[in-house]
Short mmCIF file of C-alpha atoms in Angstrom, two decimals:
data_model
loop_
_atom_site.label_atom_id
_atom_site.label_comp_id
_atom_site.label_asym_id
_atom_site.label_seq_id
_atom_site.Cartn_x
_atom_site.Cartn_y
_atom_site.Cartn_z
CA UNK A 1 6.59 11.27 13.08
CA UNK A 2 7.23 8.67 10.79
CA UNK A 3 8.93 10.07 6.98
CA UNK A 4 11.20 9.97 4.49
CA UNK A 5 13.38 12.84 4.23
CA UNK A 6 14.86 14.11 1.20
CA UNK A 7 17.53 17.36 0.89
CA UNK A 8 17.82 19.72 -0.88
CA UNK A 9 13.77 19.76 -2.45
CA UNK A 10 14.78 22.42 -5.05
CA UNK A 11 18.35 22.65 -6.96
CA UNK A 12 19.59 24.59 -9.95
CA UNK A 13 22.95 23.01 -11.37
CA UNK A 14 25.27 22.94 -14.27
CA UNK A 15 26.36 20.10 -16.62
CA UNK A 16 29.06 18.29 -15.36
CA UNK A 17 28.78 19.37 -11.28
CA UNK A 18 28.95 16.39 -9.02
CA UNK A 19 25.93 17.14 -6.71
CA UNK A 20 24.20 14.74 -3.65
CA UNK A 21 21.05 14.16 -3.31
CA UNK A 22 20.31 13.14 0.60
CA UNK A 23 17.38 10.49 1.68
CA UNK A 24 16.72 9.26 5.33
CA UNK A 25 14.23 7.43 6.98
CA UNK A 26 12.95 7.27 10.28
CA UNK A 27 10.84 4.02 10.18
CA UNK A 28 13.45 1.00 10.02
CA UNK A 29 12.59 0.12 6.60
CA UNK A 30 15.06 -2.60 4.71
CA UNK A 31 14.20 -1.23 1.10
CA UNK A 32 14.85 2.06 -0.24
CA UNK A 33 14.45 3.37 -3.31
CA UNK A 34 14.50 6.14 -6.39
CA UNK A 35 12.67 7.37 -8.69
CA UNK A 36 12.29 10.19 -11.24
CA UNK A 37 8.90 11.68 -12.45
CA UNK A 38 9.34 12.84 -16.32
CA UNK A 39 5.52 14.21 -17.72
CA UNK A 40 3.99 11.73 -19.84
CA UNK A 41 6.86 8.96 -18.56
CA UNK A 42 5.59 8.63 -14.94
CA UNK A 43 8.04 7.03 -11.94
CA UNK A 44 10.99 5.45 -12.96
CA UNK A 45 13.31 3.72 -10.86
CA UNK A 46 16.25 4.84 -11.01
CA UNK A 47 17.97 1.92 -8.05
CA UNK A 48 16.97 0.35 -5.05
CA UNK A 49 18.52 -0.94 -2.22
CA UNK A 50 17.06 -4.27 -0.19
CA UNK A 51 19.44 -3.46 2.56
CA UNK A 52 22.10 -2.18 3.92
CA UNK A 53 24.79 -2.26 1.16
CA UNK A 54 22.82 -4.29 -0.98
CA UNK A 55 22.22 -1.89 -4.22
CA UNK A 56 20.78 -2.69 -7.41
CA UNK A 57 19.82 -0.94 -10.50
CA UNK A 58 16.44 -0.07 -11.95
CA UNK A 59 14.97 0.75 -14.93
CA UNK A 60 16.99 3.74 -15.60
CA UNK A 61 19.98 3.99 -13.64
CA UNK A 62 22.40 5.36 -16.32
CA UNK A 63 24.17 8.68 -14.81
CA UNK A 64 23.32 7.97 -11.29
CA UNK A 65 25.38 6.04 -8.20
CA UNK A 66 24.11 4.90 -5.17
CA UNK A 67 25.15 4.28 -1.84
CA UNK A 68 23.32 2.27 1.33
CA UNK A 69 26.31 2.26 4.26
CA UNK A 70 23.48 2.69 6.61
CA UNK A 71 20.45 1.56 6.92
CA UNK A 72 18.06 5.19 7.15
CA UNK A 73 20.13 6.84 4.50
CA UNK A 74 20.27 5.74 1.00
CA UNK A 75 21.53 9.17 -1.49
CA UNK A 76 21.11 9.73 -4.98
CA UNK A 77 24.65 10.95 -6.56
CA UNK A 78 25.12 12.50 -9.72
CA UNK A 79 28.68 12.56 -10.75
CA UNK A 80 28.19 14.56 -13.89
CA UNK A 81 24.93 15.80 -14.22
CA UNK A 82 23.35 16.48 -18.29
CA UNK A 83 20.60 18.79 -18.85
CA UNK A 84 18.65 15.18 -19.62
CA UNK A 85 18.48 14.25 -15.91
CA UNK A 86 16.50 17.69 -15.22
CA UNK A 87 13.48 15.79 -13.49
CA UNK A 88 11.38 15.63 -10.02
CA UNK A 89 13.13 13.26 -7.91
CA UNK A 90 11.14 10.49 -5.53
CA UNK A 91 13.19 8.90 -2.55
CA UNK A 92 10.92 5.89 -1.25
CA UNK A 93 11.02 3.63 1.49
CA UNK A 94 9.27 0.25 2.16
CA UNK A 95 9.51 -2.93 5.07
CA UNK A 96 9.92 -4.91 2.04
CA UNK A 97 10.11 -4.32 -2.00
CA UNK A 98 6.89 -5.89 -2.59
CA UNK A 99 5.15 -3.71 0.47
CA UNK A 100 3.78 -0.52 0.17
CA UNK A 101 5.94 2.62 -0.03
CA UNK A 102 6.52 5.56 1.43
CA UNK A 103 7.75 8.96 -0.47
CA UNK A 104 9.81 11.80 0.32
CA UNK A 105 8.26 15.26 -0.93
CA UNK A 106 10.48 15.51 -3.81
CA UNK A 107 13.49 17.15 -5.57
CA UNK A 108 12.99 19.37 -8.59
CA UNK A 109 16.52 19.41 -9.93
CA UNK A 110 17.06 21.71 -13.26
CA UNK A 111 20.67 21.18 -14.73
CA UNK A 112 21.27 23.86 -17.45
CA UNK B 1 2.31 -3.94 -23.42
CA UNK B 2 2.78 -1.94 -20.23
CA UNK B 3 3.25 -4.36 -17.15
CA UNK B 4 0.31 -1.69 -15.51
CA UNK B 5 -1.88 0.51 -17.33
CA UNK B 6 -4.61 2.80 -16.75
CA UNK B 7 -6.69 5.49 -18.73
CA UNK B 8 -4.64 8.72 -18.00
CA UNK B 9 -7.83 10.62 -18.78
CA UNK B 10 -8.50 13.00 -17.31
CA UNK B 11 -12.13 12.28 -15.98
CA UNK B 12 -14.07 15.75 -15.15
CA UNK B 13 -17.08 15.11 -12.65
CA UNK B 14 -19.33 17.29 -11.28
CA UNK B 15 -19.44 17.61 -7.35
CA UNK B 16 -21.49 14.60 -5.71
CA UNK B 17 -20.58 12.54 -8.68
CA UNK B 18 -19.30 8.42 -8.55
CA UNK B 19 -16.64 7.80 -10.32
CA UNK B 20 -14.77 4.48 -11.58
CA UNK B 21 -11.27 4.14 -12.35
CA UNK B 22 -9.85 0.48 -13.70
CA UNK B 23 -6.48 -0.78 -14.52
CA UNK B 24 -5.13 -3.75 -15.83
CA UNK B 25 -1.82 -5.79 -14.93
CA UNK B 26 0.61 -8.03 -17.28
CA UNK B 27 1.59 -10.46 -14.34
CA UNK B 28 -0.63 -12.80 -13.28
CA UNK B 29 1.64 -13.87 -10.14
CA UNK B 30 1.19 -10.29 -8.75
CA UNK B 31 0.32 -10.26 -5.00
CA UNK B 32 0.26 -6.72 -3.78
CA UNK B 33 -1.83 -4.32 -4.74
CA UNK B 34 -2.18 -0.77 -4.17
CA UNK B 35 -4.02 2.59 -4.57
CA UNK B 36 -1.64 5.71 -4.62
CA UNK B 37 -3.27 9.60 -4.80
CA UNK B 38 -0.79 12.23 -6.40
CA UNK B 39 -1.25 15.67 -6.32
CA UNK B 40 0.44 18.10 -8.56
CA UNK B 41 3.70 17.76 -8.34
CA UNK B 42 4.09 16.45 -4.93
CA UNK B 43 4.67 12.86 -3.78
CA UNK B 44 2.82 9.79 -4.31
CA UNK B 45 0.39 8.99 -0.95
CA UNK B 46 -0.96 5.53 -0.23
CA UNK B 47 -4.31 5.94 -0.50
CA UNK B 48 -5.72 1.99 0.26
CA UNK B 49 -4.03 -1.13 -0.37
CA UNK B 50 -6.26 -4.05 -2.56
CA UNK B 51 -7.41 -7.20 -1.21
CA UNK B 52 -8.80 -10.30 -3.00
CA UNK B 53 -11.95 -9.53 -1.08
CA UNK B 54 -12.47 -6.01 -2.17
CA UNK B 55 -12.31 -3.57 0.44
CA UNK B 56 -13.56 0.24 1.68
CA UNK B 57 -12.40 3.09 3.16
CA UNK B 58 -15.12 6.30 3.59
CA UNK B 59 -16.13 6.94 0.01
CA UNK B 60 -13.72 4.72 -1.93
CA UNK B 61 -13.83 1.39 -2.50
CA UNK B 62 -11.62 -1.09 -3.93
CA UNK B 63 -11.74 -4.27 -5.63
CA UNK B 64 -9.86 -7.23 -7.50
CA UNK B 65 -10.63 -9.07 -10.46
CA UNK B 66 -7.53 -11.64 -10.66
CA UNK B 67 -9.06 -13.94 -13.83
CA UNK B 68 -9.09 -10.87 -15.34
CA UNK B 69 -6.17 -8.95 -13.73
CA UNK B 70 -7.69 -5.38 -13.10
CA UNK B 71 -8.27 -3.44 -10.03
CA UNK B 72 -11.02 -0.48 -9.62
CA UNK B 73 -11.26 2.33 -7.34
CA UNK B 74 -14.80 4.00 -6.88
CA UNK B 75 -14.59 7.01 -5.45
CA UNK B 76 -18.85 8.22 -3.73
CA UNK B 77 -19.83 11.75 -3.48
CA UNK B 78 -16.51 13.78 -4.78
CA UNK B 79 -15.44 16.25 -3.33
CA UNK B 80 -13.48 18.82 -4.77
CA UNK B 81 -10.51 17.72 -2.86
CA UNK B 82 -10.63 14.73 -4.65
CA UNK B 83 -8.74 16.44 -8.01
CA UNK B 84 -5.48 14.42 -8.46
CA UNK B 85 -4.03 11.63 -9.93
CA UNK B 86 -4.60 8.35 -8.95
CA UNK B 87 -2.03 5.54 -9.79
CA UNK B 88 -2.04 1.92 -10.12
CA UNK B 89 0.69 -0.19 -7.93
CA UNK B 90 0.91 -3.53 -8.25
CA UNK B 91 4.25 -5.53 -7.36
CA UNK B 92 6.34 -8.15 -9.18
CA UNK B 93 8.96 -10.32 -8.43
CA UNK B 94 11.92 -10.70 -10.12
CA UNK B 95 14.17 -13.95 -10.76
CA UNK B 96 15.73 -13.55 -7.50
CA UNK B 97 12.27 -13.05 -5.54
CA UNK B 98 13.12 -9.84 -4.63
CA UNK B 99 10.03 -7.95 -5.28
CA UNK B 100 9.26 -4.28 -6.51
CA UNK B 101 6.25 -2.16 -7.59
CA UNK B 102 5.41 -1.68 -10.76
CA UNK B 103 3.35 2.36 -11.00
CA UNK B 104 0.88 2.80 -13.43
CA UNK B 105 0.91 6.40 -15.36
CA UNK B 106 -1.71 7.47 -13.37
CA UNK B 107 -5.42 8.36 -13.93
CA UNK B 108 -6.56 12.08 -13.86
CA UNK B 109 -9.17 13.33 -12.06
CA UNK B 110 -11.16 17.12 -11.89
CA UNK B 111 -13.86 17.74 -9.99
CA UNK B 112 -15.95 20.46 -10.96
CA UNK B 113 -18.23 22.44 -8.42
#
């Protein structure tokens, strides 16, 4: 079955704990990227990826590192977390940037 | 002004109902176009892409305007199962042509039995 995979879905952290967000896809796609989903802010993107170890920032990528060193897995990591990136998390994939993408179900991360 | 925007509503309808969302779109070199459904708190679904010659899938239909840069979604006959959000895509290319969509905030929709 074709998906994006994202792990863990739900996560409960404190400030300053470096955690990982995980993102894989199984359908070959080139670009990759995040987002976060704030109420009344709708998705963000946080960076994307065109391909493998190509990154690039988004719209809000302060707080937040990327890596692409392959080309299904693209993870979100937060090297110090702050109770302002407490959000629902969106990993997306695409053939191209411009194409239609595909979602992952979502992390809810709360950082207290 | 937002590069996509769209009335966040929400729209309540009554079963059996036809219903019309619109949104507009800043860049008028947009290619791509897209219909996403969003349920509460879960991801973002492709519902239909948008072609310059309008298109339909069951009960929805979409459709392009590009002199006036909007896309509509009708949606026949709700169903109850049609209650979610609905957001705009549309992409846009950046100085290096790479290309990225641009969401919308999303249009809310409750159908009523």
């Amino acid at each position: 079955e074709a998906q994006v995979t994202q792990n863990p879905r739900y996560l409960i952290t404190v400030t300053g704990k470096k955690l990982t967000v995980t993102c894989s896809q199984n359908m070959n796609h080139e670009y990759m990227s995040w987002y976060r989903q704030d109420p009344g802010l709708g998705l963000r993107q946080i960076y994307y990826s065109m391909n493998v170890e190509v990154t690039d920032k988004g719209d809000v990528p302060e707080g937040y590192k990327v890596s692409r060193k392959e080309k299904r897995n693209f993870p979100l990591i937060l090297e110090s977390p702050s109770p302002n990136q407490t959000s629902l998390y969106f990993c997306a994939s695409s053939k191209r940037g411009y194409y239609e993408q595909y979602f992952g179900p979502g992390t809810r991360l709360t950082v207290t | 002004r937002k590069e996509v925007e769209q009335d966040p509503g929400p729209f309540n309808v009554p079963e059996g109902a036809t219903v019309a969302f619109n949104c507009t779109y800043s860049n008028s070199a947009s290619q791509s176009f897209f219909w996403y459904r969003q349920d509460c708190r879960k991801e973002p679904k492709l519902l239909m892409s948008v072609y310059s010659s309008g298109n339909e899938d069951g009960r929805f239909t979409a459709q392009l305007n590009r002199a006036s840069q909007y896309i509509s979604l009708l949606i026949r006959d709700s169903k109850l199962s049609d209650s979610a959000t609905y957001l705009c895509v549309v992409n846009k290319f950046g100085s290096s042509n790479t290309g990225k969509l641009i969401f919308g905030q999303g249009t809310t929709l409750q159908v009523k039995p």
